Tab-separated table of C-alpha atoms in Angstrom:
chain	number	residue	atom	x	y	z
E	1	MET	CA	-0.593	45.569	-52.448
E	2	ARG	CA	0.540	46.320	-48.895
E	3	LYS	CA	-2.355	48.777	-48.332
E	4	SER	CA	-4.786	46.139	-49.563
E	5	LEU	CA	-3.365	43.574	-47.145
E	6	ILE	CA	-3.560	46.029	-44.223
E	7	LEU	CA	-7.192	46.866	-45.098
E	8	THR	CA	-8.055	43.180	-45.257
E	9	LEU	CA	-6.517	42.586	-41.831
E	10	ILE	CA	-8.434	45.541	-40.356
E	11	LEU	CA	-11.733	44.211	-41.758
E	12	LEU	CA	-10.938	40.769	-40.401
E	13	VAL	CA	-10.272	42.161	-36.910
E	14	LEU	CA	-13.507	44.181	-37.042
E	15	ALA	CA	-15.442	41.119	-38.190
E	16	ILE	CA	-14.053	39.037	-35.336
E	17	GLY	CA	-14.867	41.851	-32.956
E	18	GLY	CA	-18.413	41.957	-34.316
E	19	PHE	CA	-18.817	38.237	-33.724
E	20	GLY	CA	-17.438	38.729	-30.238
E	21	ALA	CA	-19.919	41.515	-29.530
E	22	ALA	CA	-22.764	39.363	-30.832
E	23	HIS	CA	-21.534	36.517	-28.659
E	24	ALA	CA	-21.413	38.776	-25.612
E	25	ALA	CA	-24.953	40.052	-26.270
E	26	VAL	CA	-26.392	36.602	-26.713
E	27	ASN	CA	-24.302	35.210	-23.876
E	28	ALA	CA	-25.956	37.651	-21.493
E	29	GLN	CA	-29.339	36.101	-22.342
E	30	LYS	CA	-28.179	32.534	-22.709
E	31	ASP	CA	-29.902	31.250	-19.558
E	32	ALA	CA	-33.115	33.200	-20.081
E	33	VAL	CA	-35.034	30.417	-21.871
E	34	VAL	CA	-38.536	30.131	-20.428
E	35	ILE	CA	-40.814	27.120	-20.998
E	36	THR	CA	-44.546	27.810	-20.609
E	37	GLU	CA	-47.022	24.928	-20.213
E	38	THR	CA	-50.611	24.848	-21.452
E	39	THR	CA	-52.663	21.814	-20.456
E	40	ALA	CA	-54.586	20.255	-23.331
E	41	ALA	CA	-56.031	17.231	-21.496
E	42	GLY	CA	-55.730	15.336	-18.236
E	43	ASP	CA	-53.817	16.181	-15.083
E	44	PRO	CA	-50.338	17.764	-15.221
E	45	ALA	CA	-49.469	15.819	-12.077
E	46	ALA	CA	-49.235	12.706	-14.277
E	47	ALA	CA	-46.117	14.202	-15.902
E	48	GLU	CA	-44.339	15.170	-12.697
E	49	GLY	CA	-40.780	13.894	-12.706
E	50	VAL	CA	-40.602	13.675	-16.508
E	51	ARG	CA	-37.432	15.249	-17.873
E	52	VAL	CA	-37.242	16.676	-21.406
E	53	GLN	CA	-34.212	17.990	-23.255
E	54	LEU	CA	-34.970	20.422	-26.096
E	55	ARG	CA	-32.155	21.291	-28.509
E	56	THR	CA	-32.607	24.543	-30.443
E	57	LYS	CA	-30.297	26.235	-32.918
E	58	CYS	CA	-30.200	29.527	-34.789
E	59	ALA	CA	-28.059	30.611	-37.752
E	60	ASP	CA	-26.062	27.383	-37.385
E	61	HIS	CA	-23.843	29.080	-34.804
E	62	LEU	CA	-26.030	29.302	-31.685
E	63	LEU	CA	-27.168	26.241	-29.753
E	64	TRP	CA	-29.399	26.020	-26.688
E	65	GLU	CA	-29.881	22.735	-24.809
E	66	THR	CA	-32.793	23.320	-22.470
E	67	HIS	CA	-33.382	20.773	-19.711
E	68	TYR	CA	-36.975	20.899	-18.521
E	69	ALA	CA	-38.310	19.111	-15.445
E	70	ALA	CA	-42.110	18.763	-15.536
E	71	GLY	CA	-43.712	19.904	-12.314
E	72	ALA	CA	-40.462	21.409	-11.040
E	73	PRO	CA	-39.745	24.813	-12.659
E	74	ASP	CA	-36.652	25.269	-10.478
E	75	GLY	CA	-35.192	22.181	-12.161
E	76	THR	CA	-35.177	23.814	-15.584
E	77	TYR	CA	-31.889	25.144	-16.934
E	78	THR	CA	-30.236	25.828	-20.289
E	79	ASP	CA	-26.744	25.116	-21.592
E	80	PHE	CA	-25.762	27.602	-24.285
E	81	THR	CA	-23.064	27.217	-26.940
E	82	PHE	CA	-21.785	29.819	-29.382
E	83	SER	CA	-19.530	28.594	-32.176
E	84	TYR	CA	-17.564	30.679	-34.645
E	85	ARG	CA	-17.680	27.664	-36.905
E	86	THR	CA	-20.863	26.165	-38.290
E	87	LEU	CA	-22.395	23.757	-35.800
E	88	GLN	CA	-22.204	20.098	-36.774
E	89	ASP	CA	-25.849	19.019	-37.046
E	90	SER	CA	-25.817	15.935	-39.217
E	91	GLU	CA	-24.707	12.368	-38.817
E	92	GLU	CA	-23.713	9.746	-41.302
E	93	SER	CA	-26.424	7.228	-42.039
E	94	TYR	CA	-26.889	4.522	-44.619
E	95	ALA	CA	-30.119	3.876	-46.449
E	96	GLY	CA	-29.478	0.212	-47.237
E	97	LEU	CA	-31.502	-0.825	-50.261
E	98	ASP	CA	-34.484	0.853	-51.891
E	99	LEU	CA	-36.117	-0.715	-54.933
E	100	TYR	CA	-38.846	0.528	-57.224
E	101	THR	CA	-40.078	-0.187	-60.710
E	102	VAL	CA	-40.950	1.948	-63.715
E	103	TRP	CA	-43.924	4.070	-62.654
E	104	ASN	CA	-44.519	7.263	-60.747
E	105	TYR	CA	-41.275	8.642	-62.093
E	106	SER	CA	-40.348	11.980	-63.673
E	107	TYR	CA	-37.315	12.776	-65.789
E	108	GLY	CA	-35.848	15.908	-67.312
E	109	GLY	CA	-32.982	15.917	-69.807
E	110	PRO	CA	-31.892	14.603	-73.191
E	111	LEU	CA	-33.135	11.316	-74.613
E	112	ARG	CA	-30.043	10.287	-76.514
E	113	GLU	CA	-29.490	6.624	-77.330
E	114	THR	CA	-26.801	4.892	-75.270
E	115	ALA	CA	-25.018	1.610	-75.704
E	116	ASP	CA	-25.651	0.575	-72.125
E	117	GLU	CA	-28.880	-1.415	-71.939
E	118	ARG	CA	-28.798	-1.282	-68.134
E	119	GLU	CA	-29.544	2.445	-68.047
E	120	LYS	CA	-32.577	3.851	-66.274
E	121	PRO	CA	-35.394	1.599	-67.502
E	122	HIS	CA	-37.810	4.481	-67.925
E	123	LEU	CA	-35.812	5.951	-70.813
E	124	LYS	CA	-36.867	3.167	-73.165
E	125	LEU	CA	-40.510	4.175	-72.712
E	126	PHE	CA	-39.763	7.901	-73.028
E	127	ARG	CA	-37.745	7.482	-76.219
E	128	ASP	CA	-40.465	5.429	-77.870
E	129	VAL	CA	-43.180	8.013	-77.216
E	130	ALA	CA	-40.806	10.855	-78.196
E	131	SER	CA	-40.236	9.168	-81.568
E	132	ARG	CA	-43.897	9.861	-82.397
E	133	LEU	CA	-43.933	13.513	-81.338
E	134	GLY	CA	-43.560	14.800	-84.892
E	135	ASP	CA	-43.925	18.593	-84.769
E	136	ALA	CA	-45.923	18.530	-81.542
E	137	ALA	CA	-44.487	19.776	-78.262
E	138	GLN	CA	-46.218	17.164	-76.125
E	139	ARG	CA	-47.568	13.631	-76.457
E	140	THR	CA	-49.275	11.245	-74.009
E	141	GLU	CA	-49.774	7.534	-74.635
E	142	THR	CA	-50.982	4.527	-72.672
E	143	LEU	CA	-48.654	1.581	-73.220
E	144	ALA	CA	-48.695	-2.128	-72.450
E	145	LEU	CA	-45.607	-2.626	-70.318
E	146	ARG	CA	-45.215	-6.212	-71.540
E	147	ASP	CA	-44.471	-4.856	-75.046
E	148	TYR	CA	-41.239	-3.447	-73.609
E	149	TYR	CA	-40.245	-5.785	-70.786
E	150	GLU	CA	-40.736	-9.477	-70.095
E	151	TYR	CA	-39.814	-8.931	-66.436
E	152	TYR	CA	-40.373	-5.850	-64.322
E	153	PRO	CA	-37.273	-3.624	-64.604
E	154	LEU	CA	-35.948	-2.540	-61.215
E	155	ASP	CA	-34.449	0.753	-60.231
E	156	GLY	CA	-33.354	2.314	-56.954
E	157	TYR	CA	-30.132	2.554	-54.991
E	158	LEU	CA	-27.888	0.514	-52.715
E	159	ASP	CA	-26.152	2.383	-49.906
E	160	LEU	CA	-23.673	0.619	-47.591
E	161	PRO	CA	-20.543	1.809	-45.740
E	162	ALA	CA	-18.280	-0.534	-47.724
E	163	LEU	CA	-19.596	0.815	-51.029
E	164	ARG	CA	-19.059	4.433	-50.036
E	165	GLU	CA	-15.495	3.626	-49.036
E	166	ASN	CA	-14.902	2.136	-52.482
E	167	GLY	CA	-16.099	5.122	-54.425
E	168	GLY	CA	-19.868	5.229	-54.384
E	169	THR	CA	-23.129	3.333	-54.396
E	170	PRO	CA	-24.311	1.498	-57.507
E	171	LEU	CA	-27.639	2.250	-59.123
E	172	VAL	CA	-29.843	-0.808	-59.009
E	173	ALA	CA	-30.581	-0.478	-62.724
E	174	GLU	CA	-26.874	-1.167	-63.301
E	175	TYR	CA	-26.505	-3.842	-60.621
E	176	GLU	CA	-26.843	-7.269	-62.160
E	177	PRO	CA	-27.106	-9.373	-58.947
E	178	ILE	CA	-30.426	-7.731	-58.074
E	179	GLN	CA	-31.826	-7.585	-61.602
E	180	SER	CA	-31.251	-11.283	-62.219
E	181	PHE	CA	-32.457	-12.434	-58.782
E	182	PHE	CA	-35.874	-10.776	-58.844
E	183	ARG	CA	-37.420	-11.851	-62.144
E	184	ILE	CA	-41.075	-10.918	-61.794
E	185	PRO	CA	-42.999	-11.462	-65.071
E	186	VAL	CA	-44.987	-8.489	-66.361
E	187	PRO	CA	-48.636	-9.553	-66.919
E	188	GLU	CA	-50.249	-8.798	-70.276
E	189	ASP	CA	-52.805	-6.393	-68.789
E	190	VAL	CA	-50.403	-3.978	-67.048
E	191	ARG	CA	-50.628	-0.477	-68.508
E	192	VAL	CA	-48.621	2.712	-67.974
E	193	THR	CA	-49.310	6.274	-69.069
E	194	VAL	CA	-46.318	8.118	-70.504
E	195	THR	CA	-46.154	11.867	-71.177
E	196	VAL	CA	-43.273	13.496	-73.049
E	197	ARG	CA	-42.795	17.261	-73.500
E	198	ARG	CA	-40.071	18.722	-75.710
E	199	ASP	CA	-38.476	22.150	-75.841
E	200	SER	CA	-37.844	22.626	-79.574
E	201	GLU	CA	-34.981	25.063	-79.011
E	202	THR	CA	-32.962	23.146	-76.437
E	203	GLN	CA	-34.175	19.611	-77.246
E	204	TYR	CA	-34.704	19.240	-73.514
E	205	TYR	CA	-37.387	16.711	-72.576
E	206	ALA	CA	-39.675	16.644	-69.552
E	207	CYS	CA	-41.127	13.158	-69.122
E	208	ALA	CA	-43.332	11.265	-66.688
E	209	VAL	CA	-44.605	7.701	-66.408
E	210	ASN	CA	-47.433	6.541	-64.139
E	211	ALA	CA	-49.235	3.267	-63.647
E	212	VAL	CA	-52.821	3.108	-64.812
E	213	PRO	CA	-54.810	2.936	-61.525
E	214	GLY	CA	-55.233	-0.628	-60.349
E	215	SER	CA	-52.536	-1.893	-62.676
E	216	GLY	CA	-49.225	-3.483	-61.813
E	217	TRP	CA	-46.848	-4.254	-58.979
E	218	ASN	CA	-46.963	-2.027	-55.896
E	219	LEU	CA	-43.286	-2.518	-55.004
E	220	TRP	CA	-41.798	-1.230	-51.754
E	221	THR	CA	-38.730	-2.110	-49.676
E	222	ASN	CA	-37.989	-2.556	-45.971
E	223	SER	CA	-34.247	-2.804	-45.362
E	224	VAL	CA	-31.751	-2.706	-42.487
E	225	VAL	CA	-27.985	-2.317	-42.680
E	226	ALA	CA	-25.990	-4.844	-40.630
E	227	GLY	CA	-22.257	-4.154	-40.576
E	228	ASP	CA	-20.290	-2.454	-43.327
E	229	ASP	CA	-21.174	-4.703	-46.227
E	230	THR	CA	-24.526	-6.408	-45.605
E	231	VAL	CA	-28.174	-5.423	-45.920
E	232	TYR	CA	-31.236	-7.464	-44.985
E	233	PHE	CA	-34.467	-6.573	-46.730
E	234	ALA	CA	-38.010	-7.610	-47.558
E	235	LEU	CA	-40.160	-6.572	-50.509
E	236	GLY	CA	-43.849	-6.037	-51.110
E	237	PHE	CA	-45.190	-8.449	-53.731
E	238	ARG	CA	-48.788	-7.279	-54.087
E	239	THR	CA	-50.482	-5.329	-56.836
E	240	GLU	CA	-52.621	-2.271	-56.216
E	241	ASN	CA	-55.612	-4.607	-56.293
E	242	GLY	CA	-54.152	-6.812	-53.562
E	243	ASP	CA	-53.175	-9.723	-55.803
E	244	ILE	CA	-49.784	-11.410	-55.344
E	245	VAL	CA	-47.361	-11.134	-58.274
E	246	ASP	CA	-45.640	-14.204	-59.729
E	247	THR	CA	-42.686	-14.878	-57.414
E	248	SER	CA	-41.937	-18.399	-58.688
E	249	ARG	CA	-38.656	-17.393	-60.339
E	250	ILE	CA	-37.059	-15.946	-57.191
E	251	PRO	CA	-34.364	-18.342	-55.866
E	252	GLY	CA	-35.614	-19.457	-52.466
E	253	GLY	CA	-38.962	-17.728	-52.948
E	254	VAL	CA	-40.477	-14.928	-50.876
E	255	GLY	CA	-38.803	-14.027	-47.597
E	256	ILE	CA	-36.162	-11.890	-45.980
E	257	TYR	CA	-33.182	-11.482	-48.286
E	258	ARG	CA	-29.534	-10.877	-47.461
E	259	LEU	CA	-27.231	-9.014	-49.831
E	260	SER	CA	-23.509	-9.015	-49.018
E	261	VAL	CA	-20.961	-7.026	-51.005
E	262	ALA	CA	-17.986	-8.316	-49.016
E	263	GLU	CA	-16.741	-10.179	-52.072
E	264	GLU	CA	-17.108	-10.010	-55.833
E	265	PRO	CA	-19.539	-10.972	-57.124
E	266	ALA	CA	-21.993	-9.835	-54.480
E	267	ARG	CA	-23.979	-12.581	-52.796
E	268	LEU	CA	-27.786	-12.365	-52.686
E	269	GLU	CA	-29.905	-15.073	-51.060
E	270	THR	CA	-33.187	-15.812	-49.316
E	271	VAL	CA	-32.342	-16.367	-45.644
E	272	PHE	CA	-35.753	-16.457	-43.945
E	273	PRO	CA	-38.623	-17.848	-46.066
E	274	LEU	CA	-42.091	-16.332	-45.772
E	275	ASP	CA	-45.487	-17.330	-47.090
E	276	PRO	CA	-46.231	-15.050	-50.091
E	277	ALA	CA	-49.550	-14.121	-48.424
E	278	VAL	CA	-47.694	-12.601	-45.442
E	279	GLN	CA	-47.468	-8.809	-45.611
E	280	VAL	CA	-44.295	-7.311	-44.142
E	281	SER	CA	-44.925	-4.008	-42.371
E	282	ASP	CA	-41.516	-3.268	-40.872
E	283	LEU	CA	-38.040	-4.709	-40.409
E	284	HIS	CA	-35.551	-3.501	-37.819
E	285	LEU	CA	-32.237	-4.490	-36.235
E	286	SER	CA	-32.261	-4.876	-32.459
E	287	ALA	CA	-30.172	-2.486	-30.396
E	288	ASP	CA	-27.529	-5.148	-29.716
E	289	GLY	CA	-27.300	-6.017	-33.431
E	290	ARG	CA	-28.008	-9.704	-32.807
E	291	ARG	CA	-31.652	-9.983	-33.852
E	292	LEU	CA	-33.971	-8.939	-36.642
E	293	LEU	CA	-37.380	-7.659	-35.567
E	294	LEU	CA	-39.983	-8.447	-38.212
E	295	ILE	CA	-43.499	-6.945	-38.119
E	296	THR	CA	-46.018	-8.785	-40.318
E	297	LEU	CA	-49.735	-8.944	-41.016
E	298	GLU	CA	-50.888	-12.546	-41.334
E	299	GLY	CA	-54.604	-12.926	-41.917
E	300	ASP	CA	-56.132	-10.405	-39.529
E	301	THR	CA	-53.347	-10.444	-36.918
E	302	TYR	CA	-50.125	-8.453	-36.620
E	303	TYR	CA	-47.109	-10.355	-35.304
E	304	LEU	CA	-43.629	-9.528	-34.088
E	305	THR	CA	-41.148	-12.241	-35.068
E	306	VAL	CA	-37.737	-12.135	-33.391
E	307	ILE	CA	-35.042	-13.709	-35.594
E	308	ASP	CA	-31.531	-14.680	-34.554
E	309	LEU	CA	-29.188	-12.923	-36.987
E	310	GLU	CA	-26.507	-15.610	-36.830
E	311	THR	CA	-28.723	-18.625	-37.487
E	312	MET	CA	-31.683	-16.857	-39.155
E	313	MET	CA	-34.004	-18.958	-36.987
E	314	ALA	CA	-37.127	-17.550	-35.358
E	315	LEU	CA	-36.668	-17.161	-31.601
E	316	GLN	CA	-40.192	-15.946	-30.897
E	317	LYS	CA	-43.433	-15.071	-32.679
E	318	LEU	CA	-45.606	-12.698	-30.665
E	319	PRO	CA	-49.204	-11.703	-31.573
E	320	VAL	CA	-49.379	-7.921	-31.314
E	321	LEU	CA	-52.803	-6.827	-32.594
E	322	GLU	CA	-55.778	-8.993	-33.549
E	323	ASP	CA	-58.824	-8.263	-35.734
E	324	ALA	CA	-56.571	-5.865	-37.639
E	325	ALA	CA	-57.118	-6.819	-41.288
E	326	ASP	CA	-58.153	-3.237	-42.116
E	327	SER	CA	-55.402	-1.635	-40.034
E	328	GLY	CA	-51.933	-0.489	-41.028
E	329	VAL	CA	-48.732	0.415	-39.213
E	330	VAL	CA	-48.506	4.204	-39.072
E	331	CYS	CA	-45.099	4.312	-37.407
E	332	ALA	CA	-42.703	2.113	-35.472
E	333	TYR	CA	-40.468	3.521	-32.734
E	334	TYR	CA	-37.566	1.440	-31.400
E	335	GLN	CA	-35.577	1.915	-28.224
E	336	ASP	CA	-33.057	-0.298	-26.446
E	337	ASP	CA	-35.600	-1.774	-24.031
E	338	PHE	CA	-38.953	-1.330	-25.782
E	339	LEU	CA	-40.626	-0.703	-29.096
E	340	MET	CA	-43.874	1.107	-29.877
E	341	LEU	CA	-46.136	0.401	-32.851
E	342	GLN	CA	-48.882	2.823	-33.858
E	343	PHE	CA	-51.678	1.367	-35.979
E	344	TYR	CA	-54.239	2.990	-38.203
E	345	ALA	CA	-57.648	1.713	-37.109
E	346	GLU	CA	-61.254	2.823	-36.944
E	347	PRO	CA	-62.729	4.599	-35.113
E	348	GLN	CA	-59.324	5.745	-33.800
E	349	HIS	CA	-55.669	4.832	-33.991
E	350	GLN	CA	-54.182	2.367	-31.526
E	351	PHE	CA	-50.727	1.852	-30.068
E	352	VAL	CA	-48.936	-1.153	-28.616
E	353	VAL	CA	-45.797	-1.036	-26.443
E	354	ILE	CA	-43.640	-4.159	-26.426
E	355	ALA	CA	-41.005	-4.691	-23.748
E	356	ALA	CA	-37.647	-5.794	-25.178
E	357	PRO	CA	-35.522	-7.316	-22.391
E	358	GLU	CA	-31.830	-8.078	-22.849
E	359	THR	CA	-32.635	-11.719	-22.172
E	360	GLY	CA	-35.933	-13.537	-22.351
E	361	ASP	CA	-39.002	-13.055	-24.506
E	362	TYR	CA	-40.504	-9.875	-25.841
E	363	ALA	CA	-43.937	-9.154	-24.342
E	364	VAL	CA	-46.802	-6.724	-24.882
E	365	ALA	CA	-46.585	-4.348	-21.928
E	366	LEU	CA	-49.141	-1.649	-22.760
E	367	ARG	CA	-51.810	-1.022	-25.368
E	368	GLY	CA	-54.356	1.703	-25.843
E	369	ASP	CA	-56.202	4.134	-28.078
E	370	VAL	CA	-54.526	7.233	-29.471
E	371	ASP	CA	-56.398	10.334	-28.349
E	372	ALA	CA	-57.444	12.192	-31.511
E	373	ASN	CA	-56.727	15.578	-29.912
E	374	ASP	CA	-53.288	14.660	-28.616
E	375	GLY	CA	-50.785	16.700	-30.596
E	376	ALA	CA	-47.869	14.466	-29.589
E	377	TRP	CA	-48.979	11.890	-32.176
E	378	GLN	CA	-49.005	14.507	-34.913
E	379	GLY	CA	-45.284	15.146	-34.685
E	380	TYR	CA	-42.560	14.199	-37.105
E	381	GLU	CA	-41.629	10.559	-36.624
E	382	GLY	CA	-37.889	11.144	-36.870
E	383	SER	CA	-37.999	13.895	-34.225
E	384	THR	CA	-40.390	12.351	-31.704
E	385	ALA	CA	-38.922	10.941	-28.490
E	386	MET	CA	-40.472	8.324	-26.193
E	387	ASP	CA	-39.748	6.515	-22.955
E	388	PHE	CA	-41.424	3.631	-21.159
E	389	ASN	CA	-40.867	2.636	-17.530
E	390	GLY	CA	-42.921	-0.560	-17.481
E	391	GLU	CA	-46.081	1.251	-16.402
E	392	ALA	CA	-46.437	4.423	-18.468
E	393	LEU	CA	-45.488	5.693	-21.922
E	394	VAL	CA	-44.333	9.290	-22.357
E	395	ILE	CA	-44.127	11.038	-25.725
E	396	ALA	CA	-42.343	14.300	-26.536
E	397	ALA	CA	-42.872	15.671	-30.039
E	398	PRO	CA	-42.103	18.956	-31.825
E	399	TRP	CA	-44.892	21.516	-31.806
E	400	TYR	CA	-45.317	23.597	-34.946
E	401	GLU	CA	-47.733	26.322	-35.914
E	402	GLY	CA	-47.878	25.828	-39.658
E	403	ILE	CA	-44.222	25.622	-40.634
E	404	VAL	CA	-42.846	27.530	-37.651
E	405	PRO	CA	-41.534	25.699	-34.562
E	406	ARG	CA	-42.960	26.832	-31.214
E	407	GLY	CA	-41.935	24.231	-28.648
E	408	PHE	CA	-43.014	20.676	-27.884
E	409	TRP	CA	-45.934	18.457	-26.923
E	410	LEU	CA	-45.685	16.167	-23.908
E	411	SER	CA	-48.137	13.313	-23.293
E	412	VAL	CA	-48.385	10.462	-20.806
E	413	TYR	CA	-50.360	7.244	-21.362
E	414	GLY	CA	-51.035	4.414	-18.927
E	415	ALA	CA	-53.258	1.365	-18.726
E	416	ASP	CA	-56.178	3.729	-18.074
E	417	GLY	CA	-55.556	5.697	-21.297
E	418	LEU	CA	-54.378	9.267	-21.768
E	419	ARG	CA	-53.380	10.691	-18.402
E	420	TYR	CA	-52.013	14.021	-19.568
E	421	SER	CA	-51.298	16.027	-22.690
E	422	GLY	CA	-49.735	19.475	-22.700
E	423	ARG	CA	-48.181	21.994	-25.023
E	424	TYR	CA	-44.924	23.674	-24.025
E	425	ALA	CA	-43.899	26.996	-25.574
E	426	SER	CA	-40.227	27.961	-25.699
E	427	SER	CA	-39.424	31.649	-25.316
E	428	LEU	CA	-36.776	31.233	-28.024
E	429	MET	CA	-39.538	30.454	-30.533
E	430	ALA	CA	-42.458	32.504	-29.163
E	431	ASP	CA	-42.262	35.686	-31.244
E	432	GLN	CA	-41.194	34.201	-34.568
E	433	PRO	CA	-43.325	35.159	-37.608
E	434	ALA	CA	-45.944	32.504	-38.324
E	435	ASP	CA	-45.635	32.549	-42.102
E	436	THR	CA	-41.903	32.260	-42.752
E	437	VAL	CA	-38.858	30.231	-41.785
E	438	SER	CA	-35.290	31.444	-42.240
E	439	SER	CA	-32.201	29.461	-41.304
E	440	ASP	CA	-30.489	32.748	-40.420
E	441	HIS	CA	-33.196	34.219	-38.185
E	442	THR	CA	-35.483	31.407	-37.049
E	443	CYS	CA	-34.793	29.317	-33.969
E	444	MET	CA	-35.245	25.731	-35.134
E	445	PHE	CA	-35.037	22.237	-33.751
E	446	THR	CA	-31.690	20.595	-34.344
E	447	ILE	CA	-31.594	17.730	-36.812
E	448	ILE	CA	-29.724	15.428	-34.436
E	449	ASN	CA	-31.687	14.567	-31.275
E	450	PRO	CA	-33.990	17.613	-31.194
E	451	LEU	CA	-35.863	16.074	-28.249
E	452	SER	CA	-35.166	13.458	-25.624
E	453	VAL	CA	-37.452	12.435	-22.771
E	454	CYS	CA	-37.071	10.355	-19.618
E	455	LEU	CA	-39.684	8.975	-17.227
E	456	PRO	CA	-38.961	8.373	-13.541
E	457	ASP	CA	-38.860	4.726	-12.557
E	458	ALA	CA	-42.257	3.168	-11.907
């Protein structure tokens, strides 16, 4: 026993020494990060003074924070961190509310009967088709949804800080306040296709349900969490064919809804009515937490409506993009003092920058066409960073070759269009194999704030 303990201690000391040696080897190279620019379009002088911070990690123990100054190579430096413990690269976030109905859903498992009628609504359809399998291993049927449900069954999840503190988030299928509030009748002509496969030995079922194309409610949710116990949200009420579903049974009608779980029972209400023909594209909470920012398509015009959170009264309604009936919001990027909306449009995408002052009205400050060859717009929305100084918009976005990170794109737009676009290779990522990614050997972008960018004042 004593020999075993001594051997364990020796191995532990050697392991720590190995980590120390690795640290020393890496530490010697910690400042040797080189950023190499390749101009894709425009004049690099347009980016002079732009500062970018690139955060790169490897093996969850090594972290490089490279500070790059465009046009000033001597201003580039890297802060390196080695941690014996796994680096913390996640942050707590709350999804709010996400609702969906019965289609485009897959399930694997048993199909036993349960006494709880508020279970996953799909199981009723799967069990019915499975009852007609006979000796076959698979069966597919097209069903009239109205034969099973008078109102669309809802599923999804509700995620708020107060619910997590009290032991978890309820499934919407088991959450009566939502089920009873949104009673949307199922039309007679709505059809779903259900496929059930059975493993005869294990009695394990693989099931799927999909809407017949052009049939049924195309439900989606936009939600924002406000405080520990409240979520504001809007729903899509159109079918795949563009028709509006029957919303007449919703208390207060179509609008922005507020769900509070501060007390039992939870309180759900319509707090900002909307015309059913209005299409909600995005909903966001302002940086100061005092306003809701609502993006809608009304007729052929996109609007930003600023809503006071305390009174739920509209403070401002700003036209953002006209003649846009065939356009759609590709992404929305929000910062403390501006927001950027990118729209799908033909022949090319467009963007609009809206200034968001601490006091006073929001105003369109810049608009333009997205250059089709600008790689900065092809980045991952959650990782892209932007800044606006009242005159120019700068975008920094991860650059990948296939699945492998290489560096970042940097682009500058002004009133005259694209002024500059460039690709920046990081020496940490330069020689990585192009066809594989390994968390132990690949230098990757961090999850939290992989990029930040700052423009000089105009």
